[in-house]
Amino acid sequence: MADLTTEYLGLKLNNPIVAGSSGLSASVKGVKELADNGAGAVVLKSIFEEEIMFEYDDILKEAGREGVNLDQFDYYDYQLKGEKVKKYSDLIAESKKSISIPVIASVNCVYSHEWISFAKQLEQAGADALELNMFFLPSEFDRTTEEKEKAYFEIIEKVQKEIDIPIALKISYYFSNLGPMIQKLSETGIAGLVLFNRFYSPDFDIDKFEVVSSNVFSNPSDLAISLRWIAIMAERVNCDLAASTGVHDGNALIKQILAGANAVQVVSALYQQGKGSIFTMLKTLEQWMEKKGFDSPSDFRGKMSQAKSSNPAGYERVQFMRYFGGAN
Ligand SMILES: Cc1cc2nc3c(=O)[nH]c(=O)nc-3n(C[C@H](O)[C@H](O)[C@H](O)COP(=O)(O)O)c2cc1C
């Protein structure tokens, strides 16, 4: 039997599959099912700062009718965040009690420092690590690139001062200079980077002229972006890399490890194929390792990273000229 144990964020995982943050890990029952189905670790559903902000809006509207009293707002502010964080801390503590694999808490930090003082509570509740899900849509016209990028480093620094557990940063690929930015982020002392998050995207209903949600789930073809960037960055970063987006089967899992991923997150596949797909992917990985004579994922991790590849230019080719040049 192959040994699938893997180290990620300094944590020992039974295997490289991490159940990514989603509604499936929003309850103790869901978390337990993911563990029972063989996940190496679970990232809890993010505690959403955006969501907290919406609740503030409601409170402010309410208060607006009778006049806003700032002391009262401060009280609500503290109270509301406190309640959310208490509930989330309970989820962490209960999850830890019911499973033996690592539990990674997740915070969506859209607005910078509001919640940071609560990070300690998540650590005290027993989280093995904290994943910061950080994203500023590049359509914000009133902030410069430098300002937006600076915010990432400021938030990391502040969180690092608050907690001792490992920190992972989950980012998007919306950076003007993605490679160097990933590299710089990896040098901040964080334990890992998750490449990449997937976002709600709009679509149009052309009969009703309404904006609707496009596909919530990824497709297997979405693997290409994270695969390319894991491969390019594998030998260039100073922290672990977790691949996220488009991993729907065991072959995709193998590819991400070959590219250099320490861990591989899955979400859409779990929704679409069921949580049992974790076992199926692990089986494919084991059989492939046996066939190729690898005893452990570390035997082949990064074997196809850009730095080790026999065709490094293949990772940088972006034009389809050869195939769709119009000559035929
Ligand atoms: C229904 C759903 C809910 C999600 N919720 C979160 C979340 O709360 N926090 C987060 O960081 N990512 C969230 N994600 C993103 C996933 O963690 C993951 O990064 C993304 O779906 C890409 O992986 P996949 O291709 O395996 O689905 C969610 C994804 C889905 C489909």
Tab-separated table of C-alpha atoms and ligand atoms in Angstrom:
chain	number	residue	atom	x	y	z
A	1	MET	CA	0.000	0.000	0.000
A	2	ALA	CA	1.344	3.389	-0.935
A	3	ASP	CA	1.918	5.878	1.837
A	4	LEU	CA	-0.175	8.920	0.986
A	5	THR	CA	0.739	10.991	4.030
A	6	THR	CA	1.535	14.562	3.202
A	7	GLU	CA	2.723	17.623	5.014
A	8	TYR	CA	0.787	20.829	4.456
A	9	LEU	CA	1.152	24.035	6.521
A	10	GLY	CA	3.320	22.023	8.890
A	11	LEU	CA	0.363	19.695	9.555
A	12	LYS	CA	0.463	15.981	8.975
A	13	LEU	CA	-2.283	14.878	6.562
A	14	ASN	CA	-3.251	11.258	5.858
A	15	ASN	CA	-3.387	12.148	2.186
A	16	PRO	CA	-3.099	15.274	0.004
A	17	ILE	CA	-6.844	15.868	-0.540
A	18	VAL	CA	-8.213	18.823	1.395
A	19	ALA	CA	-11.957	19.404	1.346
A	20	GLY	CA	-12.016	23.105	0.417
A	21	SER	CA	-14.144	25.770	2.026
A	22	SER	CA	-17.817	25.506	1.030
A	23	GLY	CA	-21.316	24.891	2.349
A	24	LEU	CA	-20.318	21.238	2.809
A	25	SER	CA	-18.095	22.233	5.726
A	26	ALA	CA	-20.496	24.687	7.344
A	27	SER	CA	-21.745	22.235	9.981
A	28	VAL	CA	-20.208	19.634	12.280
A	29	LYS	CA	-22.224	16.950	10.478
A	30	GLY	CA	-20.832	18.028	7.093
A	31	VAL	CA	-17.281	18.206	8.411
A	32	LYS	CA	-17.584	14.727	9.906
A	33	GLU	CA	-18.882	13.303	6.620
A	34	LEU	CA	-15.911	14.793	4.766
A	35	ALA	CA	-13.518	13.221	7.262
A	36	ASP	CA	-15.355	9.876	7.142
A	37	ASN	CA	-15.025	9.917	3.369
A	38	GLY	CA	-11.266	10.159	3.554
A	39	ALA	CA	-10.364	13.868	3.346
A	40	GLY	CA	-6.848	14.625	4.575
A	41	ALA	CA	-8.019	17.919	6.111
A	42	VAL	CA	-11.088	20.149	6.014
A	43	VAL	CA	-11.304	23.898	5.447
A	44	LEU	CA	-14.439	25.205	7.134
A	45	LYS	CA	-16.923	27.428	5.312
A	46	SER	CA	-15.580	30.980	5.527
A	47	ILE	CA	-16.839	33.327	8.122
A	48	PHE	CA	-17.760	36.120	5.769
A	49	GLU	CA	-16.878	39.630	6.553
A	50	GLU	CA	-19.111	40.749	3.706
A	51	GLU	CA	-22.026	39.077	5.406
A	52	ILE	CA	-21.252	40.874	8.646
A	53	MET	CA	-21.174	44.161	6.752
A	54	PHE	CA	-24.633	43.497	5.309
A	55	GLU	CA	-25.953	43.000	8.799
A	56	TYR	CA	-24.453	46.340	9.805
A	57	ASP	CA	-26.302	47.956	6.957
A	58	ASP	CA	-29.559	46.581	8.330
A	59	ILE	CA	-28.754	47.806	11.817
A	60	LEU	CA	-27.798	51.231	10.547
A	61	LYS	CA	-31.022	51.479	8.540
A	62	GLU	CA	-32.979	50.460	11.622
A	63	ALA	CA	-31.109	52.938	13.796
A	64	GLY	CA	-31.482	55.618	11.127
A	65	ARG	CA	-35.183	55.857	11.786
A	66	GLU	CA	-34.572	56.979	15.324
A	67	GLY	CA	-31.240	58.628	14.726
A	68	VAL	CA	-27.883	56.913	14.876
A	69	ASN	CA	-26.140	56.854	18.185
A	70	LEU	CA	-22.491	56.030	17.660
A	71	ASP	CA	-22.040	54.428	21.068
A	72	GLN	CA	-24.939	52.224	20.241
A	73	PHE	CA	-23.386	51.371	16.886
A	74	ASP	CA	-20.084	50.454	18.532
A	75	TYR	CA	-22.003	48.228	20.839
A	76	TYR	CA	-23.797	46.530	17.956
A	77	ASP	CA	-20.542	46.303	16.076
A	78	TYR	CA	-18.890	44.409	18.855
A	79	GLN	CA	-21.967	42.388	19.670
A	80	LEU	CA	-22.618	41.281	16.109
A	81	LYS	CA	-19.065	40.264	15.349
A	82	GLY	CA	-18.819	38.622	18.729
A	83	GLU	CA	-21.915	36.518	18.073
A	84	LYS	CA	-20.729	35.440	14.637
A	85	VAL	CA	-17.295	34.570	15.906
A	86	LYS	CA	-18.736	32.706	18.897
A	87	LYS	CA	-20.867	30.559	16.579
A	88	TYR	CA	-17.898	29.947	14.310
A	89	SER	CA	-15.653	29.108	17.273
A	90	ASP	CA	-18.250	26.550	18.372
A	91	LEU	CA	-18.127	25.010	14.888
A	92	ILE	CA	-14.338	24.754	15.146
A	93	ALA	CA	-14.386	23.281	18.654
A	94	GLU	CA	-17.170	20.777	17.870
A	95	SER	CA	-15.507	19.755	14.602
A	96	LYS	CA	-12.226	19.183	16.408
A	97	LYS	CA	-13.998	16.954	18.912
A	98	SER	CA	-15.680	14.835	16.270
A	99	ILE	CA	-12.824	14.253	13.811
A	100	SER	CA	-9.120	13.539	14.046
A	101	ILE	CA	-7.910	15.237	10.839
A	102	PRO	CA	-6.802	18.903	10.792
A	103	VAL	CA	-9.500	21.564	10.812
A	104	ILE	CA	-8.605	24.768	8.982
A	105	ALA	CA	-10.700	27.835	9.788
A	106	SER	CA	-11.381	30.302	6.988
A	107	VAL	CA	-12.004	34.023	7.029
A	108	ASN	CA	-13.146	36.046	4.076
A	109	CYS	CA	-11.410	39.360	4.519
A	110	VAL	CA	-12.850	41.829	2.089
A	111	TYR	CA	-12.507	44.777	4.431
A	112	SER	CA	-9.179	44.797	6.119
A	113	HIS	CA	-8.757	44.790	9.843
A	114	GLU	CA	-12.216	44.741	11.392
A	115	TRP	CA	-12.206	41.097	12.336
A	116	ILE	CA	-8.522	40.606	13.089
A	117	SER	CA	-8.927	41.002	16.821
A	118	PHE	CA	-11.124	37.905	16.699
A	119	ALA	CA	-8.530	35.710	14.981
A	120	LYS	CA	-7.182	34.740	18.391
A	121	GLN	CA	-10.564	33.283	19.304
A	122	LEU	CA	-10.496	31.017	16.279
A	123	GLU	CA	-7.074	29.820	17.333
A	124	GLN	CA	-8.226	29.280	20.912
A	125	ALA	CA	-11.246	27.308	19.673
A	126	GLY	CA	-8.744	24.768	18.332
A	127	ALA	CA	-8.290	25.598	14.634
A	128	ASP	CA	-5.151	23.909	13.313
A	129	ALA	CA	-4.578	26.681	10.789
A	130	LEU	CA	-6.291	29.754	9.376
A	131	GLU	CA	-6.986	30.271	5.682
A	132	LEU	CA	-7.427	33.903	4.691
A	133	ASN	CA	-9.643	34.224	1.688
A	134	MET	CA	-8.628	37.590	0.363
A	135	PHE	CA	-9.931	39.295	-2.742
A	136	PHE	CA	-10.514	42.802	-3.980
A	137	LEU	CA	-12.286	42.891	-7.322
A	138	PRO	CA	-10.084	44.815	-9.768
A	139	SER	CA	-13.094	46.897	-10.803
A	140	GLU	CA	-12.770	49.144	-7.779
A	141	PHE	CA	-11.812	52.345	-9.532
A	142	ASP	CA	-11.072	54.461	-6.503
A	143	ARG	CA	-8.113	52.436	-5.231
A	144	THR	CA	-4.798	52.128	-7.022
A	145	THR	CA	-3.083	48.816	-7.731
A	146	GLU	CA	-0.428	49.697	-5.159
A	147	GLU	CA	-3.035	50.420	-2.498
A	148	LYS	CA	-4.849	47.179	-3.159
A	149	GLU	CA	-1.681	45.110	-3.167
A	150	LYS	CA	-0.433	46.803	-0.012
A	151	ALA	CA	-3.617	45.748	1.769
A	152	TYR	CA	-2.653	42.077	1.363
A	153	PHE	CA	0.650	42.586	3.139
A	154	GLU	CA	-0.861	44.719	5.894
A	155	ILE	CA	-3.536	42.168	6.654
A	156	ILE	CA	-1.024	39.313	6.733
A	157	GLU	CA	1.210	41.250	9.097
A	158	LYS	CA	-1.638	42.070	11.449
A	159	VAL	CA	-2.932	38.509	11.560
A	160	GLN	CA	0.571	37.165	12.125
A	161	LYS	CA	0.827	39.362	15.214
A	162	GLU	CA	-2.422	37.937	16.584
A	163	ILE	CA	-1.994	34.199	16.157
A	164	ASP	CA	0.620	31.468	16.242
A	165	ILE	CA	-1.116	28.811	14.144
A	166	PRO	CA	-0.072	28.526	10.474
A	167	ILE	CA	-1.680	30.953	8.038
A	168	ALA	CA	-2.606	30.128	4.450
A	169	LEU	CA	-3.625	32.769	1.965
A	170	LYS	CA	-6.208	31.946	-0.692
A	171	ILE	CA	-6.023	34.320	-3.636
A	172	SER	CA	-7.377	34.855	-7.115
A	173	TYR	CA	-5.379	35.250	-10.296
A	174	TYR	CA	-6.503	38.859	-10.756
A	175	PHE	CA	-3.125	40.496	-10.243
A	176	SER	CA	-1.389	42.588	-12.855
A	177	ASN	CA	1.934	40.908	-12.123
A	178	LEU	CA	0.798	37.557	-10.814
A	179	GLY	CA	4.053	35.572	-10.601
A	180	PRO	CA	6.095	38.166	-8.677
A	181	MET	CA	3.077	38.939	-6.462
A	182	ILE	CA	2.683	35.267	-5.503
A	183	GLN	CA	6.403	35.128	-4.811
A	184	LYS	CA	6.315	38.259	-2.626
A	185	LEU	CA	3.329	36.969	-0.679
A	186	SER	CA	5.127	33.663	-0.102
A	187	GLU	CA	7.989	35.551	1.528
A	188	THR	CA	5.855	37.131	4.256
A	189	GLY	CA	6.212	34.163	6.577
A	190	ILE	CA	2.820	32.629	5.747
A	191	ALA	CA	2.757	28.835	5.672
A	192	GLY	CA	0.892	28.368	2.426
A	193	LEU	CA	-0.801	29.840	-0.618
A	194	VAL	CA	-3.987	28.454	-2.150
A	195	LEU	CA	-4.122	28.945	-5.927
A	196	PHE	CA	-6.886	29.884	-6.744
A	197	ASN	CA	-10.261	30.839	-5.396
A	198	ARG	CA	-13.311	30.683	-7.645
A	199	PHE	CA	-15.935	33.383	-7.514
A	200	TYR	CA	-19.568	33.901	-8.083
A	201	SER	CA	-19.820	35.193	-11.652
A	202	PRO	CA	-22.714	36.917	-13.352
A	203	ASP	CA	-24.659	35.748	-16.375
A	204	PHE	CA	-27.661	37.329	-18.123
A	205	ASP	CA	-31.223	36.155	-18.490
A	206	ILE	CA	-31.922	37.699	-21.917
A	207	ASP	CA	-35.702	37.239	-21.632
A	208	LYS	CA	-36.079	38.997	-18.314
A	209	PHE	CA	-33.069	41.314	-18.670
A	210	GLU	CA	-31.849	40.120	-15.316
A	211	VAL	CA	-28.415	39.400	-13.975
A	212	VAL	CA	-28.330	35.814	-12.788
A	213	SER	CA	-25.645	33.525	-11.437
A	214	SER	CA	-23.472	31.670	-13.939
A	215	ASN	CA	-22.132	28.205	-13.135
A	216	VAL	CA	-21.477	27.916	-9.435
A	217	PHE	CA	-19.398	24.786	-9.920
A	218	SER	CA	-16.142	24.479	-11.797
A	219	ASN	CA	-15.570	22.259	-14.833
A	220	PRO	CA	-12.702	19.804	-15.247
A	221	SER	CA	-11.295	22.151	-17.918
A	222	ASP	CA	-10.898	24.876	-15.254
A	223	LEU	CA	-7.939	22.872	-13.956
A	224	ALA	CA	-5.640	24.465	-16.532
A	225	ILE	CA	-5.205	27.820	-14.758
A	226	SER	CA	-4.249	26.504	-11.341
A	227	LEU	CA	-2.136	23.726	-12.901
A	228	ARG	CA	-0.106	26.229	-14.897
A	229	TRP	CA	0.493	28.500	-11.902
A	230	ILE	CA	1.299	25.750	-9.440
A	231	ALA	CA	3.865	24.473	-11.967
A	232	ILE	CA	5.340	27.932	-12.597
A	233	MET	CA	5.530	28.886	-8.916
A	234	ALA	CA	6.471	25.534	-7.357
A	235	GLU	CA	10.194	26.187	-7.145
A	236	ARG	CA	9.857	29.915	-6.702
A	237	VAL	CA	7.911	30.252	-3.473
A	238	ASN	CA	8.885	30.192	0.129
A	239	CYS	CA	5.808	28.372	1.440
A	240	ASP	CA	3.526	25.438	0.641
A	241	LEU	CA	1.182	25.520	-2.317
A	242	ALA	CA	-2.335	24.126	-2.375
A	243	ALA	CA	-4.064	23.765	-5.722
A	244	SER	CA	-7.706	24.737	-5.959
A	245	THR	CA	-10.139	24.811	-8.891
A	246	GLY	CA	-11.043	22.179	-11.412
A	247	VAL	CA	-9.916	19.012	-9.631
A	248	HIS	CA	-12.711	16.572	-10.487
A	249	ASP	CA	-10.891	13.222	-10.619
A	250	GLY	CA	-7.817	11.308	-9.567
A	251	ASN	CA	-5.860	12.237	-12.684
A	252	ALA	CA	-6.286	15.934	-11.915
A	253	LEU	CA	-5.119	15.248	-8.352
A	254	ILE	CA	-1.987	13.516	-9.710
A	255	LYS	CA	-1.321	16.380	-12.134
A	256	GLN	CA	-1.435	19.005	-9.383
A	257	ILE	CA	1.062	17.056	-7.274
A	258	LEU	CA	3.294	16.596	-10.337
A	259	ALA	CA	3.086	20.368	-10.817
A	260	GLY	CA	4.273	20.853	-7.232
A	261	ALA	CA	1.194	21.128	-5.000
A	262	ASN	CA	1.626	20.093	-1.374
A	263	ALA	CA	-2.120	19.695	-1.030
A	264	VAL	CA	-5.047	19.665	-3.426
A	265	GLN	CA	-8.389	21.203	-2.536
A	266	VAL	CA	-11.658	19.899	-3.948
A	267	VAL	CA	-15.165	21.351	-3.728
A	268	SER	CA	-17.254	21.184	-6.938
A	269	ALA	CA	-16.492	17.475	-7.401
A	270	LEU	CA	-17.801	16.802	-3.900
A	271	TYR	CA	-21.064	18.594	-4.673
A	272	GLN	CA	-21.485	16.957	-8.068
A	273	GLN	CA	-20.194	13.428	-7.497
A	274	GLY	CA	-20.711	13.137	-3.762
A	275	LYS	CA	-18.245	13.002	-0.925
A	276	GLY	CA	-17.372	9.410	-1.875
A	277	SER	CA	-15.416	10.870	-4.801
A	278	ILE	CA	-12.564	11.520	-2.346
A	279	PHE	CA	-12.034	7.757	-2.036
A	280	THR	CA	-12.280	7.305	-5.799
A	281	MET	CA	-9.617	9.979	-6.388
A	282	LEU	CA	-7.340	8.489	-3.742
A	283	LYS	CA	-7.750	5.039	-5.301
A	284	THR	CA	-6.703	6.411	-8.704
A	285	LEU	CA	-3.700	8.092	-7.067
A	286	GLU	CA	-2.670	4.892	-5.268
A	287	GLN	CA	-2.989	2.723	-8.367
A	288	TRP	CA	-1.038	5.197	-10.469
A	289	MET	CA	1.711	5.433	-7.830
A	290	GLU	CA	1.959	1.662	-7.748
A	291	LYS	CA	2.179	1.468	-11.527
A	292	LYS	CA	4.881	4.135	-11.622
A	293	GLY	CA	6.788	2.774	-8.632
A	294	PHE	CA	6.326	5.755	-6.314
A	295	ASP	CA	6.066	5.076	-2.591
A	296	SER	CA	4.931	8.482	-1.480
A	297	PRO	CA	3.601	11.737	-3.027
A	298	SER	CA	6.922	13.368	-2.154
A	299	ASP	CA	8.597	10.994	-4.659
A	300	PHE	CA	6.964	12.801	-7.558
A	301	ARG	CA	5.880	16.180	-6.158
A	302	GLY	CA	7.046	18.905	-8.523
A	303	LYS	CA	8.462	16.436	-11.042
A	304	MET	CA	6.671	18.413	-13.745
A	305	SER	CA	7.082	21.892	-12.299
A	306	GLN	CA	8.341	24.466	-14.756
A	307	ALA	CA	11.787	24.409	-13.171
A	308	LYS	CA	12.094	20.637	-13.610
A	309	SER	CA	10.247	20.275	-16.864
A	310	SER	CA	11.950	19.265	-20.080
A	311	ASN	CA	9.783	21.852	-21.831
A	312	PRO	CA	9.591	24.911	-19.551
A	313	ALA	CA	8.390	27.111	-22.415
A	314	GLY	CA	5.222	25.001	-22.549
A	315	TYR	CA	4.008	26.730	-19.391
A	316	GLU	CA	4.364	30.156	-20.884
A	317	ARG	CA	2.837	29.576	-24.268
A	318	VAL	CA	-0.408	31.486	-24.386
A	319	GLN	CA	-1.266	31.694	-28.067
A	320	PHE	CA	-2.992	28.943	-29.974
A	321	MET	CA	-1.222	29.816	-33.241
A	322	ARG	CA	-0.246	26.321	-34.231
A	323	TYR	CA	-3.770	24.985	-33.907
A	324	PHE	CA	-6.016	27.844	-34.812
A	325	GLY	CA	-3.814	29.973	-37.003
A	326	GLY	CA	-6.461	30.206	-39.699
A	327	ALA	CA	-4.283	28.397	-42.252
A	328	ASN	CA	-6.775	25.565	-42.603
B	1	LIG	C1	-21.047	26.355	-3.179
B	1	LIG	C2	-19.663	26.875	-2.936
B	1	LIG	C3	-19.385	27.587	-1.772
B	1	LIG	C4	-18.099	28.101	-1.539
B	1	LIG	N1	-17.838	28.794	-0.384
B	1	LIG	C5	-16.574	29.259	-0.164
B	1	LIG	C6	-16.244	29.933	1.045
B	1	LIG	O1	-17.067	30.147	1.927
B	1	LIG	N2	-14.965	30.355	1.206
B	1	LIG	C7	-13.984	30.138	0.274
B	1	LIG	O2	-12.831	30.516	0.492
B	1	LIG	N3	-14.279	29.490	-0.872
B	1	LIG	C8	-15.531	29.052	-1.113
B	1	LIG	N4	-15.805	28.390	-2.277
B	1	LIG	C9	-14.718	28.192	-3.264
B	1	LIG	C10	-14.101	26.811	-3.097
B	1	LIG	O3	-13.482	26.665	-1.831
B	1	LIG	C11	-13.064	26.525	-4.182
B	1	LIG	O4	-11.954	27.399	-4.041
B	1	LIG	C12	-13.629	26.688	-5.595
B	1	LIG	O5	-14.928	26.145	-5.687
B	1	LIG	C13	-12.727	26.025	-6.621
B	1	LIG	O6	-12.565	24.649	-6.365
B	1	LIG	P1	-13.400	23.519	-7.144
B	1	LIG	O7	-13.084	23.647	-8.573
B	1	LIG	O8	-12.921	22.222	-6.541
B	1	LIG	O9	-14.841	23.774	-6.858
B	1	LIG	C14	-17.083	27.885	-2.512
B	1	LIG	C15	-17.387	27.158	-3.668
B	1	LIG	C16	-18.643	26.655	-3.896
B	1	LIG	C17	-18.919	25.886	-5.160
